[in-house]
């Protein structure tokens, strides 16, 4: 069963803690993405990776970090520097390609992060 | 700033009513266009997409969308909604001159269908 899995579904964080959100895909996609979804604001890109061992900042990367050591995995760490981390986090993947290619991003089920 | 606009924030319809959700964007040139749907408690799913060719595209569950280049629009339509269509709908645009990682989303439209 191919797809994107994210864990956990819900995550609670105490003030000052770093937490890591997991994203795994078995679609053999090169590109992976992290988005943040807030009510009334749609999705905003945090980080993306087009290939293993490479990643780029998106529109709202401050307070977040990522790694891409394996093609299948793209974990996101929400650091204590992120001042407003409570949100719904979505991971996505696509085949990966150059500008002008026609691609579709597919999304995982999301992780809801709550700060206590 | 270039953007994607969904002007309807919350739409409430009775079952069997017709639906049209607006989506306008401000990117010039070739664009790839998407509608995603997020049902309550479920993940974001692709509803339909337009890359090229016939500007009227059909998606899953009876939805369709029309790309009107001159109006920079990609409105979503369904002739007769069902209670199960209650969800949040997101329009997304990938400017063709950018890589696929540049997918810009509208703020979403919440659709509530009353039985």
PDB file of C-alpha atoms in Angstrom:
ATOM      1  CA  UNK A   1       0.000   0.000   0.000  1.00  0.00           C
ATOM      2  CA  UNK A   2       1.880   3.072  -1.238  1.00  0.00           C
ATOM      3  CA  UNK A   3       1.643   6.397   0.433  1.00  0.00           C
ATOM      4  CA  UNK A   4       2.924   8.902   2.927  1.00  0.00           C
ATOM      5  CA  UNK A   5       2.834   8.260   6.635  1.00  0.00           C
ATOM      6  CA  UNK A   6       3.250  10.802   9.375  1.00  0.00           C
ATOM      7  CA  UNK A   7       3.638  10.132  13.048  1.00  0.00           C
ATOM      8  CA  UNK A   8       2.462  10.802  15.592  1.00  0.00           C
ATOM      9  CA  UNK A   9      -1.052  12.002  14.814  1.00  0.00           C
ATOM     10  CA  UNK A  10      -1.008  14.290  17.862  1.00  0.00           C
ATOM     11  CA  UNK A  11       2.049  15.652  19.616  1.00  0.00           C
ATOM     12  CA  UNK A  12       2.297  17.698  22.764  1.00  0.00           C
ATOM     13  CA  UNK A  13       5.267  19.882  23.467  1.00  0.00           C
ATOM     14  CA  UNK A  14       6.303  21.715  26.576  1.00  0.00           C
ATOM     15  CA  UNK A  15       7.723  25.188  26.358  1.00  0.00           C
ATOM     16  CA  UNK A  16      11.426  25.112  25.484  1.00  0.00           C
ATOM     17  CA  UNK A  17      11.394  21.588  24.085  1.00  0.00           C
ATOM     18  CA  UNK A  18      12.433  20.452  20.659  1.00  0.00           C
ATOM     19  CA  UNK A  19      10.177  17.902  19.006  1.00  0.00           C
ATOM     20  CA  UNK A  20      10.600  15.882  15.833  1.00  0.00           C
ATOM     21  CA  UNK A  21       7.801  14.991  13.444  1.00  0.00           C
ATOM     22  CA  UNK A  22       8.229  11.945  11.279  1.00  0.00           C
ATOM     23  CA  UNK A  23       7.415  11.669   7.573  1.00  0.00           C
ATOM     24  CA  UNK A  24       7.992   8.538   5.515  1.00  0.00           C
ATOM     25  CA  UNK A  25       7.026   7.797   1.923  1.00  0.00           C
ATOM     26  CA  UNK A  26       7.214   4.624  -0.148  1.00  0.00           C
ATOM     27  CA  UNK A  27       6.269   6.246  -3.440  1.00  0.00           C
ATOM     28  CA  UNK A  28       9.894   6.412  -4.610  1.00  0.00           C
ATOM     29  CA  UNK A  29       9.540  10.185  -4.859  1.00  0.00           C
ATOM     30  CA  UNK A  30      12.649  12.340  -4.953  1.00  0.00           C
ATOM     31  CA  UNK A  31      11.064  15.508  -3.604  1.00  0.00           C
ATOM     32  CA  UNK A  32       9.551  15.985  -0.167  1.00  0.00           C
ATOM     33  CA  UNK A  33       7.977  18.972   1.544  1.00  0.00           C
ATOM     34  CA  UNK A  34       6.811  20.235   4.913  1.00  0.00           C
ATOM     35  CA  UNK A  35       3.882  22.612   5.225  1.00  0.00           C
ATOM     36  CA  UNK A  36       2.229  24.280   8.141  1.00  0.00           C
ATOM     37  CA  UNK A  37      -1.540  24.757   8.136  1.00  0.00           C
ATOM     38  CA  UNK A  38      -3.174  27.363  10.347  1.00  0.00           C
ATOM     39  CA  UNK A  39      -6.882  28.204  10.383  1.00  0.00           C
ATOM     40  CA  UNK A  40      -7.747  30.771   7.740  1.00  0.00           C
ATOM     41  CA  UNK A  41      -4.227  30.859   6.317  1.00  0.00           C
ATOM     42  CA  UNK A  42      -4.036  27.884   4.011  1.00  0.00           C
ATOM     43  CA  UNK A  43      -0.764  25.977   3.730  1.00  0.00           C
ATOM     44  CA  UNK A  44       2.631  27.588   4.003  1.00  0.00           C
ATOM     45  CA  UNK A  45       5.892  25.935   2.963  1.00  0.00           C
ATOM     46  CA  UNK A  46       8.445  25.377   5.732  1.00  0.00           C
ATOM     47  CA  UNK A  47      11.179  23.345   4.011  1.00  0.00           C
ATOM     48  CA  UNK A  48      11.554  21.196   0.947  1.00  0.00           C
ATOM     49  CA  UNK A  49      14.058  18.702  -0.346  1.00  0.00           C
ATOM     50  CA  UNK A  50      14.507  17.764  -3.974  1.00  0.00           C
ATOM     51  CA  UNK A  51      17.112  15.090  -3.397  1.00  0.00           C
ATOM     52  CA  UNK A  52      18.820  13.198  -0.590  1.00  0.00           C
ATOM     53  CA  UNK A  53      21.224  15.276   1.496  1.00  0.00           C
ATOM     54  CA  UNK A  54      19.853  18.527   0.113  1.00  0.00           C
ATOM     55  CA  UNK A  55      17.078  20.785   1.368  1.00  0.00           C
ATOM     56  CA  UNK A  56      15.973  24.372   1.005  1.00  0.00           C
ATOM     57  CA  UNK A  57      14.119  26.830   3.192  1.00  0.00           C
ATOM     58  CA  UNK A  58      10.560  27.678   2.344  1.00  0.00           C
ATOM     59  CA  UNK A  59       8.588  30.756   3.287  1.00  0.00           C
ATOM     60  CA  UNK A  60       8.510  30.174   7.057  1.00  0.00           C
ATOM     61  CA  UNK A  61      11.634  28.182   7.947  1.00  0.00           C
ATOM     62  CA  UNK A  62      12.590  30.102  11.101  1.00  0.00           C
ATOM     63  CA  UNK A  63      12.446  27.889  14.177  1.00  0.00           C
ATOM     64  CA  UNK A  64      12.433  24.659  12.187  1.00  0.00           C
ATOM     65  CA  UNK A  65      15.100  22.253  10.967  1.00  0.00           C
ATOM     66  CA  UNK A  66      15.076  19.206   8.698  1.00  0.00           C
ATOM     67  CA  UNK A  67      17.308  16.424   7.469  1.00  0.00           C
ATOM     68  CA  UNK A  68      17.168  14.195   4.406  1.00  0.00           C
ATOM     69  CA  UNK A  69      19.510  11.276   4.970  1.00  0.00           C
ATOM     70  CA  UNK A  70      17.303   8.772   3.165  1.00  0.00           C
ATOM     71  CA  UNK A  71      15.068   9.134   0.138  1.00  0.00           C
ATOM     72  CA  UNK A  72      12.084   7.775   2.059  1.00  0.00           C
ATOM     73  CA  UNK A  73      12.354   9.988   5.120  1.00  0.00           C
ATOM     74  CA  UNK A  74      12.160  13.730   5.776  1.00  0.00           C
ATOM     75  CA  UNK A  75      11.823  14.464   9.510  1.00  0.00           C
ATOM     76  CA  UNK A  76      10.986  17.953  10.740  1.00  0.00           C
ATOM     77  CA  UNK A  77      12.237  19.286  14.062  1.00  0.00           C
ATOM     78  CA  UNK A  78      10.297  22.091  15.688  1.00  0.00           C
ATOM     79  CA  UNK A  79      12.822  23.857  17.860  1.00  0.00           C
ATOM     80  CA  UNK A  80      12.307  25.985  20.938  1.00  0.00           C
ATOM     81  CA  UNK A  81      13.045  29.000  18.737  1.00  0.00           C
ATOM     82  CA  UNK A  82       9.685  28.586  17.017  1.00  0.00           C
ATOM     83  CA  UNK A  83       7.526  31.031  18.954  1.00  0.00           C
ATOM     84  CA  UNK A  84       4.140  29.837  17.801  1.00  0.00           C
ATOM     85  CA  UNK A  85       4.438  26.132  17.014  1.00  0.00           C
ATOM     86  CA  UNK A  86       0.835  25.096  17.616  1.00  0.00           C
ATOM     87  CA  UNK A  87      -0.416  24.090  14.162  1.00  0.00           C
ATOM     88  CA  UNK A  88      -1.221  21.222  11.850  1.00  0.00           C
ATOM     89  CA  UNK A  89       1.882  19.997  10.003  1.00  0.00           C
ATOM     90  CA  UNK A  90       1.585  18.334   6.620  1.00  0.00           C
ATOM     91  CA  UNK A  91       4.252  16.409   4.767  1.00  0.00           C
ATOM     92  CA  UNK A  92       4.053  15.966   1.013  1.00  0.00           C
ATOM     93  CA  UNK A  93       6.071  14.366  -1.741  1.00  0.00           C
ATOM     94  CA  UNK A  94       6.330  14.525  -5.511  1.00  0.00           C
ATOM     95  CA  UNK A  95       8.383  12.823  -8.175  1.00  0.00           C
ATOM     96  CA  UNK A  96      10.776  15.739  -8.355  1.00  0.00           C
ATOM     97  CA  UNK A  97      11.832  17.642 -11.401  1.00  0.00           C
ATOM     98  CA  UNK A  98      13.085  20.797 -12.953  1.00  0.00           C
ATOM     99  CA  UNK A  99      11.122  23.955 -13.587  1.00  0.00           C
ATOM    100  CA  UNK A 100       8.446  23.523 -16.180  1.00  0.00           C
ATOM    101  CA  UNK A 101       7.689  19.901 -15.371  1.00  0.00           C
ATOM    102  CA  UNK A 102       4.179  18.873 -14.518  1.00  0.00           C
ATOM    103  CA  UNK A 103       4.056  17.369 -11.077  1.00  0.00           C
ATOM    104  CA  UNK A 104       1.562  16.657  -8.391  1.00  0.00           C
ATOM    105  CA  UNK A 105       2.264  16.809  -4.677  1.00  0.00           C
ATOM    106  CA  UNK A 106       0.688  14.120  -2.525  1.00  0.00           C
ATOM    107  CA  UNK A 107       0.052  14.678   1.138  1.00  0.00           C
ATOM    108  CA  UNK A 108       0.297  12.672   4.318  1.00  0.00           C
ATOM    109  CA  UNK A 109      -2.364  12.621   7.053  1.00  0.00           C
ATOM    110  CA  UNK A 110      -0.677  15.319   9.126  1.00  0.00           C
ATOM    111  CA  UNK A 111       0.504  15.792  12.700  1.00  0.00           C
ATOM    112  CA  UNK A 112      -1.232  18.196  15.049  1.00  0.00           C
ATOM    113  CA  UNK A 113       1.245  19.824  17.411  1.00  0.00           C
ATOM    114  CA  UNK A 114       0.018  21.406  20.625  1.00  0.00           C
ATOM    115  CA  UNK A 115       2.156  23.386  23.018  1.00  0.00           C
ATOM    116  CA  UNK A 116       1.378  22.969  26.698  1.00  0.00           C
TER     117      UNK A 116
ATOM    118  CA  UNK B   1       2.934  40.157  -4.088  1.00  0.00           C
ATOM    119  CA  UNK B   2       1.808  37.342  -6.276  1.00  0.00           C
ATOM    120  CA  UNK B   3      -0.884  35.217  -4.718  1.00  0.00           C
ATOM    121  CA  UNK B   4      -3.739  32.764  -4.879  1.00  0.00           C
ATOM    122  CA  UNK B   5      -7.144  34.066  -3.783  1.00  0.00           C
ATOM    123  CA  UNK B   6     -10.163  32.154  -2.642  1.00  0.00           C
ATOM    124  CA  UNK B   7     -12.765  34.772  -1.895  1.00  0.00           C
ATOM    125  CA  UNK B   8     -15.361  32.484  -0.327  1.00  0.00           C
ATOM    126  CA  UNK B   9     -14.245  31.588   3.172  1.00  0.00           C
ATOM    127  CA  UNK B  10     -17.325  29.621   4.190  1.00  0.00           C
ATOM    128  CA  UNK B  11     -20.109  28.417   1.925  1.00  0.00           C
ATOM    129  CA  UNK B  12     -23.283  26.793   3.221  1.00  0.00           C
ATOM    130  CA  UNK B  13     -25.527  24.911   0.798  1.00  0.00           C
ATOM    131  CA  UNK B  14     -28.432  22.544   0.953  1.00  0.00           C
ATOM    132  CA  UNK B  15     -28.111  19.122  -0.628  1.00  0.00           C
ATOM    133  CA  UNK B  16     -28.707  19.122  -4.386  1.00  0.00           C
ATOM    134  CA  UNK B  17     -27.719  22.764  -4.718  1.00  0.00           C
ATOM    135  CA  UNK B  18     -25.077  23.697  -7.285  1.00  0.00           C
ATOM    136  CA  UNK B  19     -21.615  24.703  -6.171  1.00  0.00           C
ATOM    137  CA  UNK B  20     -19.068  27.088  -7.549  1.00  0.00           C
ATOM    138  CA  UNK B  21     -15.949  28.009  -5.577  1.00  0.00           C
ATOM    139  CA  UNK B  22     -13.780  30.785  -6.903  1.00  0.00           C
ATOM    140  CA  UNK B  23     -10.020  30.702  -7.308  1.00  0.00           C
ATOM    141  CA  UNK B  24      -7.964  33.512  -8.814  1.00  0.00           C
ATOM    142  CA  UNK B  25      -4.218  33.791  -9.078  1.00  0.00           C
ATOM    143  CA  UNK B  26      -1.800  36.486 -10.084  1.00  0.00           C
ATOM    144  CA  UNK B  27       1.051  34.549 -11.715  1.00  0.00           C
ATOM    145  CA  UNK B  28       1.755  35.198 -15.374  1.00  0.00           C
ATOM    146  CA  UNK B  29       2.707  32.692 -18.005  1.00  0.00           C
ATOM    147  CA  UNK B  30       2.126  28.980 -17.867  1.00  0.00           C
ATOM    148  CA  UNK B  31       0.612  27.663 -14.660  1.00  0.00           C
ATOM    149  CA  UNK B  32      -0.213  24.257 -13.244  1.00  0.00           C
ATOM    150  CA  UNK B  33      -3.449  24.354 -11.252  1.00  0.00           C
ATOM    151  CA  UNK B  34      -4.843  22.123  -8.537  1.00  0.00           C
ATOM    152  CA  UNK B  35      -7.823  21.712  -6.270  1.00  0.00           C
ATOM    153  CA  UNK B  36      -7.302  19.741  -3.086  1.00  0.00           C
ATOM    154  CA  UNK B  37      -9.980  18.679  -0.615  1.00  0.00           C
ATOM    155  CA  UNK B  38      -9.670  17.997   3.084  1.00  0.00           C
ATOM    156  CA  UNK B  39     -12.600  16.048   4.546  1.00  0.00           C
ATOM    157  CA  UNK B  40     -13.112  16.291   8.316  1.00  0.00           C
ATOM    158  CA  UNK B  41     -10.428  14.288  10.070  1.00  0.00           C
ATOM    159  CA  UNK B  42      -8.796  13.205   6.831  1.00  0.00           C
ATOM    160  CA  UNK B  43      -5.687  14.211   4.944  1.00  0.00           C
ATOM    161  CA  UNK B  44      -5.460  16.545   1.998  1.00  0.00           C
ATOM    162  CA  UNK B  45      -6.468  14.768  -1.204  1.00  0.00           C
ATOM    163  CA  UNK B  46      -6.122  15.761  -4.826  1.00  0.00           C
ATOM    164  CA  UNK B  47      -9.510  16.548  -6.326  1.00  0.00           C
ATOM    165  CA  UNK B  48      -8.391  17.517  -9.817  1.00  0.00           C
ATOM    166  CA  UNK B  49      -5.569  19.199 -11.693  1.00  0.00           C
ATOM    167  CA  UNK B  50      -4.901  21.128 -14.872  1.00  0.00           C
ATOM    168  CA  UNK B  51      -1.583  21.077 -16.681  1.00  0.00           C
ATOM    169  CA  UNK B  52      -2.485  21.741 -20.301  1.00  0.00           C
ATOM    170  CA  UNK B  53      -5.062  20.950 -22.969  1.00  0.00           C
ATOM    171  CA  UNK B  54      -8.830  21.107 -22.448  1.00  0.00           C
ATOM    172  CA  UNK B  55      -9.436  23.929 -19.958  1.00  0.00           C
ATOM    173  CA  UNK B  56     -12.408  22.060 -18.495  1.00  0.00           C
ATOM    174  CA  UNK B  57     -11.078  19.316 -16.279  1.00  0.00           C
ATOM    175  CA  UNK B  58     -13.023  16.660 -14.463  1.00  0.00           C
ATOM    176  CA  UNK B  59     -12.030  15.241 -11.119  1.00  0.00           C
ATOM    177  CA  UNK B  60     -13.258  12.738  -8.627  1.00  0.00           C
ATOM    178  CA  UNK B  61     -16.739  12.663  -7.115  1.00  0.00           C
ATOM    179  CA  UNK B  62     -18.368  14.685  -9.886  1.00  0.00           C
ATOM    180  CA  UNK B  63     -16.279  17.820  -9.478  1.00  0.00           C
ATOM    181  CA  UNK B  64     -14.979  19.829 -12.391  1.00  0.00           C
ATOM    182  CA  UNK B  65     -13.005  23.019 -12.818  1.00  0.00           C
ATOM    183  CA  UNK B  66     -12.563  25.464 -15.648  1.00  0.00           C
ATOM    184  CA  UNK B  67      -9.325  27.264 -16.398  1.00  0.00           C
ATOM    185  CA  UNK B  68      -9.965  30.704 -17.875  1.00  0.00           C
ATOM    186  CA  UNK B  69      -6.572  32.125 -18.721  1.00  0.00           C
ATOM    187  CA  UNK B  70      -7.823  35.623 -19.489  1.00  0.00           C
ATOM    188  CA  UNK B  71      -9.398  35.848 -16.059  1.00  0.00           C
ATOM    189  CA  UNK B  72      -6.554  34.108 -14.180  1.00  0.00           C
ATOM    190  CA  UNK B  73      -9.208  31.853 -12.700  1.00  0.00           C
ATOM    191  CA  UNK B  74      -9.699  28.175 -11.957  1.00  0.00           C
ATOM    192  CA  UNK B  75     -13.145  27.866 -10.421  1.00  0.00           C
ATOM    193  CA  UNK B  76     -14.400  24.600  -8.987  1.00  0.00           C
ATOM    194  CA  UNK B  77     -17.934  23.429  -9.749  1.00  0.00           C
ATOM    195  CA  UNK B  78     -20.320  20.632  -8.930  1.00  0.00           C
ATOM    196  CA  UNK B  79     -23.889  20.522 -10.272  1.00  0.00           C
ATOM    197  CA  UNK B  80     -25.457  18.912  -7.209  1.00  0.00           C
ATOM    198  CA  UNK B  81     -23.705  18.707  -3.849  1.00  0.00           C
ATOM    199  CA  UNK B  82     -24.144  15.980  -1.270  1.00  0.00           C
ATOM    200  CA  UNK B  83     -23.794  16.036   2.485  1.00  0.00           C
ATOM    201  CA  UNK B  84     -20.565  14.049   2.058  1.00  0.00           C
ATOM    202  CA  UNK B  85     -19.031  16.988   0.176  1.00  0.00           C
ATOM    203  CA  UNK B  86     -18.735  18.865   3.462  1.00  0.00           C
ATOM    204  CA  UNK B  87     -15.020  19.639   3.611  1.00  0.00           C
ATOM    205  CA  UNK B  88     -12.417  22.335   3.160  1.00  0.00           C
ATOM    206  CA  UNK B  89     -11.324  23.033  -0.391  1.00  0.00           C
ATOM    207  CA  UNK B  90      -7.950  24.474  -1.351  1.00  0.00           C
ATOM    208  CA  UNK B  91      -6.879  25.900  -4.666  1.00  0.00           C
ATOM    209  CA  UNK B  92      -3.155  25.694  -5.434  1.00  0.00           C
ATOM    210  CA  UNK B  93      -0.998  27.108  -8.218  1.00  0.00           C
ATOM    211  CA  UNK B  94       2.443  26.111  -9.447  1.00  0.00           C
ATOM    212  CA  UNK B  95       3.901  28.782 -11.724  1.00  0.00           C
ATOM    213  CA  UNK B  96       5.362  27.011 -14.708  1.00  0.00           C
ATOM    214  CA  UNK B  97       8.660  28.847 -14.627  1.00  0.00           C
ATOM    215  CA  UNK B  98       9.312  27.581 -11.103  1.00  0.00           C
ATOM    216  CA  UNK B  99      10.059  24.066  -9.943  1.00  0.00           C
ATOM    217  CA  UNK B 100       7.315  21.855  -8.638  1.00  0.00           C
ATOM    218  CA  UNK B 101       8.321  22.744  -5.097  1.00  0.00           C
ATOM    219  CA  UNK B 102       6.749  26.150  -5.599  1.00  0.00           C
ATOM    220  CA  UNK B 103       3.116  25.329  -4.929  1.00  0.00           C
ATOM    221  CA  UNK B 104       1.149  28.255  -3.609  1.00  0.00           C
ATOM    222  CA  UNK B 105      -2.115  27.690  -1.785  1.00  0.00           C
ATOM    223  CA  UNK B 106      -5.180  29.790  -1.285  1.00  0.00           C
ATOM    224  CA  UNK B 107      -6.553  30.216   2.211  1.00  0.00           C
ATOM    225  CA  UNK B 108      -9.238  27.591   1.641  1.00  0.00           C
ATOM    226  CA  UNK B 109     -13.026  27.549   1.454  1.00  0.00           C
ATOM    227  CA  UNK B 110     -15.017  25.647   4.005  1.00  0.00           C
ATOM    228  CA  UNK B 111     -18.087  24.031   2.487  1.00  0.00           C
ATOM    229  CA  UNK B 112     -20.943  22.918   4.714  1.00  0.00           C
ATOM    230  CA  UNK B 113     -23.734  20.947   3.070  1.00  0.00           C
ATOM    231  CA  UNK B 114     -26.959  20.742   5.013  1.00  0.00           C
ATOM    232  CA  UNK B 115     -28.967  17.525   4.544  1.00  0.00           C
TER     233      UNK B 115
END
